[in-house]
CSV table of C-alpha atoms and ligand atoms in Angstrom, one decimal:
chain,number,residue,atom,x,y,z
L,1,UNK,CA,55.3,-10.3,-119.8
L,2,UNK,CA,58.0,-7.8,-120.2
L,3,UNK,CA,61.6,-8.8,-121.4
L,4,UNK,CA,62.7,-11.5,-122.5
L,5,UNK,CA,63.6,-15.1,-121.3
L,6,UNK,CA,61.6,-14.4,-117.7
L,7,UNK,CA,60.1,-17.6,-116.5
L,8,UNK,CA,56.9,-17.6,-115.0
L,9,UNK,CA,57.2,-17.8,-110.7
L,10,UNK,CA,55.2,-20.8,-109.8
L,11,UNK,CA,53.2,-20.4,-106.1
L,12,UNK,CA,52.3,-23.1,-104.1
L,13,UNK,CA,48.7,-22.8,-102.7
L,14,UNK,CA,48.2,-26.3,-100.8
L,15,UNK,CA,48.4,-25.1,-96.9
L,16,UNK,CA,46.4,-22.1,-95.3
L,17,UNK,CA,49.5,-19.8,-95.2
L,18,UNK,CA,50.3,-20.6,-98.6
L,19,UNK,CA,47.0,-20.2,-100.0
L,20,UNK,CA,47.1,-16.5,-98.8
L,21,UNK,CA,50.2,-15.6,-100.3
L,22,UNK,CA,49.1,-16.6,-103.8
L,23,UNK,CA,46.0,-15.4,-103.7
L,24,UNK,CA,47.2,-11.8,-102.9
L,25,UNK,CA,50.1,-12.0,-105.2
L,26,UNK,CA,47.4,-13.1,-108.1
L,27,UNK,CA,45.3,-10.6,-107.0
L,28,UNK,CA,47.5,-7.7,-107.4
L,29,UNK,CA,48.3,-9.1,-110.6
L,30,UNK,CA,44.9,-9.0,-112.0
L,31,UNK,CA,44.0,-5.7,-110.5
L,32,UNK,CA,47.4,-4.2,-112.8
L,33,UNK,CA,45.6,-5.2,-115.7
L,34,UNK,CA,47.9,-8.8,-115.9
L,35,UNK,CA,46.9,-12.5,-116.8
L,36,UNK,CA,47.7,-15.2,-114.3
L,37,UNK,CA,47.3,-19.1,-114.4
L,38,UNK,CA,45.1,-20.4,-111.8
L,39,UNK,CA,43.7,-23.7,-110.7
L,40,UNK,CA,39.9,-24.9,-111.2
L,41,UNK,CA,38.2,-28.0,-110.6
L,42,UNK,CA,38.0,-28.4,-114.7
L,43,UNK,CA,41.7,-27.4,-116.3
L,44,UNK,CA,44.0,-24.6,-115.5
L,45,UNK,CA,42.9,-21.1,-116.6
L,46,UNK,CA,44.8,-18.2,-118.0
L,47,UNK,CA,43.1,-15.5,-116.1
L,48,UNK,CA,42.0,-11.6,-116.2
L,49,UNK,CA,39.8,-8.4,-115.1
L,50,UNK,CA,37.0,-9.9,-117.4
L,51,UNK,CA,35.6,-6.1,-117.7
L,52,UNK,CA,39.2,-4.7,-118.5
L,53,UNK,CA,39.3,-5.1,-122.2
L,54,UNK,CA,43.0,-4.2,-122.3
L,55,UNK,CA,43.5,-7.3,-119.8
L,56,UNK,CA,41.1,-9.2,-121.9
L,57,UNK,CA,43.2,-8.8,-124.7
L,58,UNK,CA,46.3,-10.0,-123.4
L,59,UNK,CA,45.0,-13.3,-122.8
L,60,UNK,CA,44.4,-14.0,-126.2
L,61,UNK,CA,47.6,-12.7,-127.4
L,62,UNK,CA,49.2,-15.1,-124.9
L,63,UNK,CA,47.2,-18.2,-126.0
L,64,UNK,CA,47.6,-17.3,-129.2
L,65,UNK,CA,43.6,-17.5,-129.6
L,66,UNK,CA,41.3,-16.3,-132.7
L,67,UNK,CA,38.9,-13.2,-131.4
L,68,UNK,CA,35.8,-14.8,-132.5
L,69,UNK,CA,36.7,-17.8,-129.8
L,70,UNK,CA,34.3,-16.3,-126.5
L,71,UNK,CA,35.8,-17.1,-122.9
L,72,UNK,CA,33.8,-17.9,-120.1
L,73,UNK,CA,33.5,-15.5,-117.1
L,74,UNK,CA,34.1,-17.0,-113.8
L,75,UNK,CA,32.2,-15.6,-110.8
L,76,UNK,CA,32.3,-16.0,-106.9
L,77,UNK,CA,28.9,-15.6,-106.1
L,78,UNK,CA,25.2,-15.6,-107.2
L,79,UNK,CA,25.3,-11.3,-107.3
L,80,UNK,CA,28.3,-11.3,-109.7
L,81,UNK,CA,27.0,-13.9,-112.0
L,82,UNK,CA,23.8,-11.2,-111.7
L,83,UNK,CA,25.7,-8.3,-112.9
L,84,UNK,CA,27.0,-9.9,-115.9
L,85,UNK,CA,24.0,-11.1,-117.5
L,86,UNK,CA,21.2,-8.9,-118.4
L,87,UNK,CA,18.5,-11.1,-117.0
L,88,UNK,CA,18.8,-13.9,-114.6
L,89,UNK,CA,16.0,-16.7,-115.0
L,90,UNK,CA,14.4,-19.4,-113.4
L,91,UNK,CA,16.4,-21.8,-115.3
L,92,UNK,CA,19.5,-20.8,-114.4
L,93,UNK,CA,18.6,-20.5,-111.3
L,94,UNK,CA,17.9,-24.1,-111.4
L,95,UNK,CA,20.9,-24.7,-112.7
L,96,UNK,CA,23.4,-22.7,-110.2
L,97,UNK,CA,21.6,-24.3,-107.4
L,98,UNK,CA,22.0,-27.6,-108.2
L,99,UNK,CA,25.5,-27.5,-110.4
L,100,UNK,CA,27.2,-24.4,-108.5
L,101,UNK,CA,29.9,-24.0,-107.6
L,102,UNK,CA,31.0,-27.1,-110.2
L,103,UNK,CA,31.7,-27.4,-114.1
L,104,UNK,CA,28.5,-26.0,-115.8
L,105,UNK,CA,29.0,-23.2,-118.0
L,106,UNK,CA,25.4,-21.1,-118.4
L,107,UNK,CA,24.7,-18.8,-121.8
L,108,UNK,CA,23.0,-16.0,-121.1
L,109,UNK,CA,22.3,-12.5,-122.6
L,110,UNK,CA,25.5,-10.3,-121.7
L,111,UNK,CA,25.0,-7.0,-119.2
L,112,UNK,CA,26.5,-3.7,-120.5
L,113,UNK,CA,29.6,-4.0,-118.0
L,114,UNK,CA,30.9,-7.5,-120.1
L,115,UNK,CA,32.8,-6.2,-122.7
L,116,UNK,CA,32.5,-7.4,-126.6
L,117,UNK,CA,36.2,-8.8,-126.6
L,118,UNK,CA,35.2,-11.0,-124.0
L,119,UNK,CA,31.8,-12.9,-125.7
L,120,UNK,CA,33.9,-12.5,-129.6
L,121,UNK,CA,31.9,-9.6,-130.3
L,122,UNK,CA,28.4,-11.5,-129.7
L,123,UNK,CA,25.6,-10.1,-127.0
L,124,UNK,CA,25.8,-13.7,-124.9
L,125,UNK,CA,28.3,-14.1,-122.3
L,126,UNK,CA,28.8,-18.2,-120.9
L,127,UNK,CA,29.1,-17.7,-116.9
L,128,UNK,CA,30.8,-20.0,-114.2
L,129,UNK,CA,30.9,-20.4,-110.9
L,130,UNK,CA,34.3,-22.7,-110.2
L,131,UNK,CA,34.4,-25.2,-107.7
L,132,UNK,CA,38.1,-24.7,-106.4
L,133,UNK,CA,38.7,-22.4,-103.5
L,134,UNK,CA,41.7,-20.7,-104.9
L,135,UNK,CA,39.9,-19.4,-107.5
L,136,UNK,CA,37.3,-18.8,-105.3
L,137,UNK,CA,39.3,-16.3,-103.4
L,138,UNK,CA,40.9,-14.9,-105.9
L,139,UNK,CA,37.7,-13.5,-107.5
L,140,UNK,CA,36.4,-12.6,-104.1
L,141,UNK,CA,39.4,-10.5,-103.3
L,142,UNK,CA,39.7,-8.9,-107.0
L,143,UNK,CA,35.9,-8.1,-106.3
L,144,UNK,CA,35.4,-8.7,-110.4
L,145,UNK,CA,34.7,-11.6,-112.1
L,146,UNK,CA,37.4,-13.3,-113.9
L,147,UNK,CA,37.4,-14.0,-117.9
L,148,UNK,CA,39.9,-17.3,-118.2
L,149,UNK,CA,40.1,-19.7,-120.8
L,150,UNK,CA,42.2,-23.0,-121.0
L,151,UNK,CA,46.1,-22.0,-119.7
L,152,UNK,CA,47.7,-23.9,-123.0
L,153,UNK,CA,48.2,-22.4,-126.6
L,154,UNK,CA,45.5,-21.9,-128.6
L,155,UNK,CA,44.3,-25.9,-130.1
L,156,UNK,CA,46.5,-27.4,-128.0
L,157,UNK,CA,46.2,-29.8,-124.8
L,158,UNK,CA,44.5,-28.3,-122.3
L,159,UNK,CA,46.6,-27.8,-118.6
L,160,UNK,CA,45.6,-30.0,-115.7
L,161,UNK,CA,48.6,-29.2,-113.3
L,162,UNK,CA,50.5,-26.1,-113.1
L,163,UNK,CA,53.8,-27.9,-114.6
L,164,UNK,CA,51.7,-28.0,-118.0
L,165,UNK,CA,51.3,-24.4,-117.8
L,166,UNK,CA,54.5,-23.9,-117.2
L,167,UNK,CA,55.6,-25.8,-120.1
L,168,UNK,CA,53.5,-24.2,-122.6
L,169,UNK,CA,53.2,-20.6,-121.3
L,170,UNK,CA,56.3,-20.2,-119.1
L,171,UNK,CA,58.1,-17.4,-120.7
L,172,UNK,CA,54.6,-15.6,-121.7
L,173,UNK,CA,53.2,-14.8,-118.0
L,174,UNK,CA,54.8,-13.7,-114.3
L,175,UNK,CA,52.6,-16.3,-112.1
L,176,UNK,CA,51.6,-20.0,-112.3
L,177,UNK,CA,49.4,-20.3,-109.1
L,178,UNK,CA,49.6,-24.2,-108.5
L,179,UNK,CA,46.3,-26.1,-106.6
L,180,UNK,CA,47.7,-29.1,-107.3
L,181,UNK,CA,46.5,-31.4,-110.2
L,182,UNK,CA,42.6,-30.8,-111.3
L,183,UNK,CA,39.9,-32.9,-110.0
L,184,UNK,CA,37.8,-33.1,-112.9
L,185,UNK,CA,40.1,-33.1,-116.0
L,186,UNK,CA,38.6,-32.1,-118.6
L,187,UNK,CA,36.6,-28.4,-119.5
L,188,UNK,CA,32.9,-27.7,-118.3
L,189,UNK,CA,30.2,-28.1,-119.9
L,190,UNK,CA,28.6,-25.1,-122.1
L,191,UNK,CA,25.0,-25.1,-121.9
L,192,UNK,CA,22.6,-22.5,-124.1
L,193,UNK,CA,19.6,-21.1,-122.7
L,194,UNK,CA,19.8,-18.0,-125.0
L,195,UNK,CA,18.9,-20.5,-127.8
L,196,UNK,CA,15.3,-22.1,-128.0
L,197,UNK,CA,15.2,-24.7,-127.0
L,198,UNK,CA,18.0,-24.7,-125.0
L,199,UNK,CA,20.8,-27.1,-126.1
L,200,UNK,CA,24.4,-28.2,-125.3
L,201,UNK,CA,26.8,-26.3,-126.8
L,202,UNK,CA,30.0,-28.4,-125.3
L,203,UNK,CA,29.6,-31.6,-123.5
L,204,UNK,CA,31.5,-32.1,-120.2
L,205,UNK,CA,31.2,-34.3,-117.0
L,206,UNK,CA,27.8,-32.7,-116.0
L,207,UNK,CA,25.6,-34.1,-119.2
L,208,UNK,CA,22.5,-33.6,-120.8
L,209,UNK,CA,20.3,-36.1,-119.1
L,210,UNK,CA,21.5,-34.3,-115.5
L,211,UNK,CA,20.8,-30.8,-117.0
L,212,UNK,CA,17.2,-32.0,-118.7
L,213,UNK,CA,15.9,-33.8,-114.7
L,214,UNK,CA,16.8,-30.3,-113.0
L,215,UNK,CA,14.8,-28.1,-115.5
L,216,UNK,CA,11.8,-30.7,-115.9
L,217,UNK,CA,10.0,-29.1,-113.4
L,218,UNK,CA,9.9,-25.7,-115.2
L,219,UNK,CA,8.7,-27.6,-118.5
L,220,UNK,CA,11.7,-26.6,-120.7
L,221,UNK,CA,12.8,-29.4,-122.9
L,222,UNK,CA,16.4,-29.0,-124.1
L,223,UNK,CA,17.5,-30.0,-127.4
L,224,UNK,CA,19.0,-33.7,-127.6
L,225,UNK,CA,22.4,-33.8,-129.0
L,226,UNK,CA,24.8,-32.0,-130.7
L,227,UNK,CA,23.6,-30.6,-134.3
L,228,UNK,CA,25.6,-29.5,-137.5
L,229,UNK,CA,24.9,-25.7,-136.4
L,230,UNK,CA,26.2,-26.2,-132.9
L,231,UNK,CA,29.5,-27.7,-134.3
L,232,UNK,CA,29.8,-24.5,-136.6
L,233,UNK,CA,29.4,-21.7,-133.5
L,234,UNK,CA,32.6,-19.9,-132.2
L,235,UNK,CA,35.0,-21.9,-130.2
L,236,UNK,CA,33.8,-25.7,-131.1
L,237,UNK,CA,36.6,-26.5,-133.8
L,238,UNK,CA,36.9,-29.5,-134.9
L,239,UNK,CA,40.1,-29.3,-134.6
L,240,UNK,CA,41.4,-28.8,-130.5
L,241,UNK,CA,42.8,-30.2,-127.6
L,242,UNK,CA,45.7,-31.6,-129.8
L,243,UNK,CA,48.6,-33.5,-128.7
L,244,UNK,CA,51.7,-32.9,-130.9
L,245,UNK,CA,51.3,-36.8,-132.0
L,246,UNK,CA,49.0,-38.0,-133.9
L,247,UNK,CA,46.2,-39.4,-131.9
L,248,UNK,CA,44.2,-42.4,-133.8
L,249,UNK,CA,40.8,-43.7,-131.8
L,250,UNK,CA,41.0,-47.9,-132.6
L,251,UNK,CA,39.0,-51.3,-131.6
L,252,UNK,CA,40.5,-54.1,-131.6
L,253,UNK,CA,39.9,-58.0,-130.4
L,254,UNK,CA,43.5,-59.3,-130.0
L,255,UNK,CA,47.6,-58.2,-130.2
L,256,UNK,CA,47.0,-59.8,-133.7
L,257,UNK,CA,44.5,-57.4,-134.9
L,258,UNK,CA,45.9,-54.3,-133.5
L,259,UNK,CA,48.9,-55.2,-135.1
L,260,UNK,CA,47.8,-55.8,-138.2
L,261,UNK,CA,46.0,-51.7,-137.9
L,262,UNK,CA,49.2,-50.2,-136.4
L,263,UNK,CA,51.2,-51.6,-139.7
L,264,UNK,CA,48.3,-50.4,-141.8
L,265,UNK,CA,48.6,-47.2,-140.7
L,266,UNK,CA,52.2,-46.8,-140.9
L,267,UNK,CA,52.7,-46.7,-137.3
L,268,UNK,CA,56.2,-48.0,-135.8
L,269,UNK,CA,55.7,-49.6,-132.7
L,270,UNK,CA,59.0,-47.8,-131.1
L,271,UNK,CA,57.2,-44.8,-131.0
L,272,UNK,CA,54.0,-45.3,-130.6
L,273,UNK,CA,52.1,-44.8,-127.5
L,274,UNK,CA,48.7,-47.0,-126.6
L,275,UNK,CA,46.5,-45.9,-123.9
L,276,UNK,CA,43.7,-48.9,-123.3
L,277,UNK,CA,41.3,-50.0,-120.8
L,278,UNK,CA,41.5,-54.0,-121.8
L,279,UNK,CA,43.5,-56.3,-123.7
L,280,UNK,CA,46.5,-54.6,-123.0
L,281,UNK,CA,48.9,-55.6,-125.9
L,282,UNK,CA,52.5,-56.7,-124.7
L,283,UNK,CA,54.6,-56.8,-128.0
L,284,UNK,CA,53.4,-53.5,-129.1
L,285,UNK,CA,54.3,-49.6,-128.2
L,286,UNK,CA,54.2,-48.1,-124.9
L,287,UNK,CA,51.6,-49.5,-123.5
L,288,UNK,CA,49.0,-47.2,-120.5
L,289,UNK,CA,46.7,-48.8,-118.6
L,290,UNK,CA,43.4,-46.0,-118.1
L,291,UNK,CA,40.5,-45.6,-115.9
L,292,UNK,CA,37.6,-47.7,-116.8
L,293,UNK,CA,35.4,-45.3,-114.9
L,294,UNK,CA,34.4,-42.4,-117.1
L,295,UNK,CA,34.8,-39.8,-114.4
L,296,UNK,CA,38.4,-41.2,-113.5
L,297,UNK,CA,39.1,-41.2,-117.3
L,298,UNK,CA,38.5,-37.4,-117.6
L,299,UNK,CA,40.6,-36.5,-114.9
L,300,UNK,CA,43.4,-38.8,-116.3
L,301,UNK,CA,43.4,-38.2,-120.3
L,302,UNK,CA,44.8,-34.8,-120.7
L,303,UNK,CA,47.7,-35.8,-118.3
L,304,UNK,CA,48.7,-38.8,-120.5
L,305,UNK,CA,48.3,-37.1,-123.5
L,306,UNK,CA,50.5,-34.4,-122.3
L,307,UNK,CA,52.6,-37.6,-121.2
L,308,UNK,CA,52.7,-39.1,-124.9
L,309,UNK,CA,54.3,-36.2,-126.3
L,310,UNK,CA,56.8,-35.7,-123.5
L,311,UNK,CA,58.1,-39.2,-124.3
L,312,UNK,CA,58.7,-38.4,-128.0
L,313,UNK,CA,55.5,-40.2,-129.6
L,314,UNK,CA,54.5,-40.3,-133.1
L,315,UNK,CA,51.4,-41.7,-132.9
L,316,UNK,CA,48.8,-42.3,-129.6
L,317,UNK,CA,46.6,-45.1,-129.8
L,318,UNK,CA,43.4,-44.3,-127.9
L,319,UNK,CA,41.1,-47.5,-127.7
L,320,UNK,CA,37.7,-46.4,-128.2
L,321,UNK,CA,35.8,-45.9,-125.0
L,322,UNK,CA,32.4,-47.3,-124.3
L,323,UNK,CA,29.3,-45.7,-126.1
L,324,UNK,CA,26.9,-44.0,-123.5
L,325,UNK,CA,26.4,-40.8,-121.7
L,326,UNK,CA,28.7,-40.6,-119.1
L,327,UNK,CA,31.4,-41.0,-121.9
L,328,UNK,CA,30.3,-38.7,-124.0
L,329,UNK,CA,32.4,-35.3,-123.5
L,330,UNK,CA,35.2,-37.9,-123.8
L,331,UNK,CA,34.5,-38.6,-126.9
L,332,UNK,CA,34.1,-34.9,-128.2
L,333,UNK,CA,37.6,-34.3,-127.1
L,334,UNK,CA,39.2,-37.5,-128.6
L,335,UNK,CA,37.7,-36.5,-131.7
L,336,UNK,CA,39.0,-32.9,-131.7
L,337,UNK,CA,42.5,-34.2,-130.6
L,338,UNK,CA,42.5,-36.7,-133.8
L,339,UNK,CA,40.9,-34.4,-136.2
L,340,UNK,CA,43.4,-33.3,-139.5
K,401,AMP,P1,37.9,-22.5,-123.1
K,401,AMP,O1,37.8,-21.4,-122.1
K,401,AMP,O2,39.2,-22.5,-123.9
K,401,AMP,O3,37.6,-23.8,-122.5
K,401,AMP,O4,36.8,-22.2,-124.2
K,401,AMP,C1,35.6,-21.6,-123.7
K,401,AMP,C2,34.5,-22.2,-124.7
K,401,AMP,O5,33.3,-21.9,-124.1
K,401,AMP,C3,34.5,-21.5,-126.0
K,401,AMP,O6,35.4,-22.1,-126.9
K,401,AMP,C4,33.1,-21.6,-126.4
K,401,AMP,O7,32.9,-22.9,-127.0
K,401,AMP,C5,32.3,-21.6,-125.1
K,401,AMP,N1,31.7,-20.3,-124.9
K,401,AMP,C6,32.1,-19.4,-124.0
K,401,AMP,N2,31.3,-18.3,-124.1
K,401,AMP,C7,30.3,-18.6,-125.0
K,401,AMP,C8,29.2,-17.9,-125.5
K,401,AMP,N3,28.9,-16.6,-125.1
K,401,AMP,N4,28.5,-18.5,-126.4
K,401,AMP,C9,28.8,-19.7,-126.9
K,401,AMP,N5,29.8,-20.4,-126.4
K,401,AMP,C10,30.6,-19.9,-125.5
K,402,MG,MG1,40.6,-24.2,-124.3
């Protein structure tokens, strides 16, 4: 943004009326070669022209993001995701009927018109059809499809309403368009079909059992589970999603017991924060009651975590959610957010 100490202008879009203002405001934005934050279903996105490499660029100088870290390409229809991708398959075909519009990122080979700043100089692009009208229209009325990672500074926790945007990129852009707080929380999930087999690269809501039923029919069996290899490709750090804390994953049985790991760890109960599910203690930190559904949980733990380090905590206390699939993308983030 040009000058200094502008702060970003945030738009409403909730009514009709509303809705149209923002998204021709964002529109003429992105068509002047500018980023803008915009709501999706998953987290906020810092958005532009995804085949305007000039454009491109300024999203990662605002996020602060390394060049080898691909963003996904967000498209409004079936023809645009076409035109991105060199060829379009039976597979993902599969896939955008049964997952689009919704959180399913799909790897393909990249078409000549994506350029190389957009995929971090690699010949896949990861395409997405959002599930959130405002976006929606946005692309529609751009007539391009939009690149737009996470709206937050590079590693840190991603944005689920527009006031986190504002917080961390406020003096960096011109236009927070706010759809209200996101419905599924966390970001979508990358899947390969570039690689053989075909594998997860990023698990999200939409998991691998889901993904595996829908392409049975076409024979393809995708790898199970993340590997060492997948952990090393561009954009899965180990260390992301951070809070400004430092977040610690515990089990315990009683107040005793988590005591007894708080002291061990050197944590002082005046500033710590503890988000649990059961055996809430009362004697210890701030204490946050979360969703027991995994779903709910998603939509909720970027919120809190942003929450945490608005109240001035050290330490977050995470107690480790349950073990199976639905929980899964859950647990890839906690472990970014804790890792050194
Ligand atoms: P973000 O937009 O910040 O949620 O990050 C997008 C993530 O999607 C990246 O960090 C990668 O992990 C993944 N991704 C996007 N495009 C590709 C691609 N072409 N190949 C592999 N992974 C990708
Ligand atoms: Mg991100």
């Amino acid at each position: 943004m040009d000058g200094q100490n502008k702060k970003a202008k945030i738009l409403a879009a909730t009514t009709p009326e509303e809705i149209d203002i923002a998204v021709m405001e964002a529109a003429n934005l992105l068509r002047n070669g500018e980023v803008v934050a915009l709501p999706t279903e998953t987290v906020y996105g810092l958005a532009a022209n995804a085949l305007n490499p000039q454009a491109v660029e300024k999203i990662f100088k605002t996020k602060g993001r390394p060049s080898n870290n691909p963003l996904i390409v967000h498209i409004s229809n079936l023809d645009m995701a076409k035109r991105c991708v060199k060829q379009w398959n039976n597979a993902a075909q599969r896939l955008a009927d049964n997952f689009w519009p919704g959180p399913l990122t799909i790897v393909l080979p990249k078409s000549e018109i994506i350029p190389g700043i957009v995929t971090g100089g690699g010949d896949t692009v990861g395409i997405r059809y959002p599930a959130h009208t405002v976006i929606q229209l946005v692309i529609e009325r751009c007539g391009f499809p939009l690149a737009a990672p996470s709206a937050n500074i590079s590693n840190r926790v991603s944005a689920t309403t527009a006031a986190h945007v504002f917080k961390q990129l406020g003096d960096k852009i011109a236009l927070i368009v706010d759809g209200g707080a996101c419905r599924v929380g966390i970001e979508s999930t990358v899947f390969d079909l570039t690689s053989n087999p075909p594998r997860v690269l990023r698990p999200g809501i939409i998991h691998e059992e889901s993904i595996n039923a829908v392409l049975s029919g076409l024979k393809i069996q995708i790898e199970k589970g993340l590997n060492q290899k997948t952990l090393r490709s561009p954009g899965l750090l180990k260390k992301h999603y951070s809070p400004l804390a430092k977040l610690i994953c515990l089990q315990w049985q009683n107040e005793n017991e988590l005591k007894e790991k708080l002291a061990a760890l050197g944590c002082k109960p005046s500033l710590t924060s503890i988000l649990c599910f059961s055996d809430p203690p009362s004697k210890l930190g701030k204490v946050t009651m979360m969703p027991k559904q995994a779903v709910s949980y998603a939509r909720a733990i970027y919120a809190e975590l942003h929450n945490c380090d608005e109240a001035g905590a050290r330490w977050i206390i995470v107690q480790t959610p349950p073990d199976s699939p639905e929980w899964r993308a859950i647990h890839d983030r906690l472990r970014r957010a804790a890792a050194e």
